[in-house]
Steps between C-alpha positions, in 0.01 A plus 500: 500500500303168532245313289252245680337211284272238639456137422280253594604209685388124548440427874329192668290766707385793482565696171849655487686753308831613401608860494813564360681894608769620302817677654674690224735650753721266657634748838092536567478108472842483764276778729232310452641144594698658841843445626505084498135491359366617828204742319407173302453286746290762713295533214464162440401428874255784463275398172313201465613453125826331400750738442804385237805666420680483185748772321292768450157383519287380794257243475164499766303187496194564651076543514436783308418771794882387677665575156305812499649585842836346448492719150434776658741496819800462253340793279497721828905403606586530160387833509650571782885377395427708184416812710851450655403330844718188605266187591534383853272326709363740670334673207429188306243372836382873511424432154328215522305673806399738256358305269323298743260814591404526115485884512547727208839646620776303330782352722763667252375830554480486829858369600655738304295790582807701654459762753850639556905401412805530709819342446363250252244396820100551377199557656222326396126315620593130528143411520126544330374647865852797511434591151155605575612677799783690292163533240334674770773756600530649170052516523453570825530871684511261802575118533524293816680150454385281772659085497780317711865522505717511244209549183717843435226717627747770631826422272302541149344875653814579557591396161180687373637792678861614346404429199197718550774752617755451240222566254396816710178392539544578879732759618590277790433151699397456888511170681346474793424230762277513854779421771348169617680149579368192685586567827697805500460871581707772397533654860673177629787451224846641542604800312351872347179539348715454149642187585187338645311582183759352230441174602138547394600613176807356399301237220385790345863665453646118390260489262590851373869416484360186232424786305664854507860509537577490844768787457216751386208387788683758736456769254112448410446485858672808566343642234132374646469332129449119716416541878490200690310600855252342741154523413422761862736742239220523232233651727416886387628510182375440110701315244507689193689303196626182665495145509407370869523134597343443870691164566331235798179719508341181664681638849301821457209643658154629307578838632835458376418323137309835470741759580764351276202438191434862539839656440427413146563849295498522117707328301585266763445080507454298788614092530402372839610193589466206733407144630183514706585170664804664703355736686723627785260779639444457904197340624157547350644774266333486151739495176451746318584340185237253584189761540663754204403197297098561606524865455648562162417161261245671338721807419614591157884528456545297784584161479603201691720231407495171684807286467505125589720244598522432085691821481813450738796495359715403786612180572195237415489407848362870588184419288449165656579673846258767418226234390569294869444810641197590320326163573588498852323830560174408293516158704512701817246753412254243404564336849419847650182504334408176553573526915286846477193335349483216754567740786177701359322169463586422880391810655112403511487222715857633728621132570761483263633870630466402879376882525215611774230249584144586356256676796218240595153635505 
């Protein structure tokens, strides 16, 4: 589909070539330009080479190592028109992200590495750090997905999970959240046991619409082939042949991060999943995602994927949001320590504590 030849070319500085990339196809060279050239000039902003346009060949002026990375950016979106994707600008800055990590994984494989299809709507990791996490689903017996909001911890197990069912690897799916909010206790909101609950779970059953048709989720549930219940509900029993997702497990307890690991029963998988910097537990409690962490890393078929700001997919503001956050509470907790060691380095001599006076002899 393309053909790449490279030139060199005179330059009062450093030592510049020309690399010229071929476009036999002229709708990939449209994709690949954008509505109004709005691809080409993100590109362009994004490489240090000089990027040129004309019919259907592109010309990069550059150092060597940019061409190298300009060559291979356009390889990798190429690809991805050719595999049937749409360029937008979203995809062509996770692209670029990609690349930037220099891994082995190849940006075209994974955005197009689809999951599930409904409606003409895919499923898919948008980023290096959810493809491993998918990776680790299919691996894994067990897999907890720990990072902040909106890096598709829950959303892609769910995704992980019909398709698991509608290729009967499981005979059913169970979602289940601890009933925990900032703030609020289930004996002091309005309404039956039922309706207090729902509110807990109702992401997991919007997410589920995203994904079965909504006409049938009465059915399954009636049937018990997807049950959607507080995570209290799971005590006593064994999960034979299902795909469980424990969603916010980071407002659990150690006691309860073990009863809900050990309903594990053969041919079962577990995703647990959750942001250890929201923890909503009451006072001094201990998360039990946090100390599961401890207890199980060394475990084989276990494994524990951490998710970063680099993986949201939300609005951009949520990863800068999520980054604020992130250095606020390191600033904070180096303050802490920092107040601690000079209180320990006061104590000796008591004036800087006030404290009892020293007995005279």
């Amino acid at each position: 589909m393309t053909s790449t030849d490279n030139t060199s070319a005179a330059s009062s500085g450093a030592a510049q070539v020309q690399t010229r990339i071929s476009v036999s196809d002229p709708k990939i060279m449209v994709n690949l330009l954008g509505a109004k050239d709005e691809i080409l000039r993100l590109i362009e902003r994004t490489l240090a080479s000089d990027v040129h346009v004309r019919g259907n060949e592109i010309t990069v002026t550059g150092s060597p190592a940019d061409n190298a990375t300009a060559e291979r950016l356009f390889s990798e979106l190429i690809e991805l028109i050719e595999r049937g994707e749409t360029l937008t600008v979203d995809s062509v800055r996770r692209t670029v992200s990609m690349l930037e990590e220099n891994t082995s994984e190849r940006p075209a494989e994974v955005l197009t590495l689809n999951i599930l299809s409904r409606r003409g709507r895919t499923i898919r990791p948008k980023t290096l750090g959810q493809k491993r996490y998918v990776d680790a689903i299919d691996e894994n017996t067990i897999v907890f997905g720990i990072g902040p909001a909106g890096t598709g911890k829950t959303y892609l197990a769910m995704a992980k999970a019909v398709q698991a069912l509608q290729a009967k690897q499981v005979n059913r799916i169970i979602l289940t959240r601890p009933a925990v909010e900032a703030g609020e206790r289930l004996g002091f909101l309005p309404g039956t046991l039922n309706e207090k609950i729902d509110p807990y779970l109702r992401p997991l059953y919007d997410a589920l619409h995203d994904m079965i048709d909504p006409e049938s989720i009465p059915r399954l549930m009636a049937a018990g082939t997807i049950e959607v219940a507080p995570l209290a509900y799971m005590r006593g029993r064994t999960l034979n042949d299902a795909f469980i997702i424990l969603d916010e497990a980071q407002n659990t307890t150690p006691e309860q991060m073990k009863m809900f690991l050990t309903r594990l029963g053969f041919g079962a998988k577990i995703v647990v999943t959750g942001d250890i910097t929201q923890v909503d537990l009451p006072g001094d409690t201990k998360s039990g995602l946090r100390v599961v962490r401890e207890i199980l890393r060394n475990l084989d078929d276990v494994h524990f994927a951490e998710l970063s700001s680099s993986d949201v997919v939300r609005h951009r503001l949520v990863a800068e949001i999520v980054d604020a956050y992130s250095r606020y509470d390191e600033a904070r907790e180096q303050e802490s320590t920092q107040s601690a060691a000079q209180s320990v380095r006061a104590v000796p001599g008591r004036a800087a504590g006030g404290g009892r006076p020293g007995r005279r002899r």
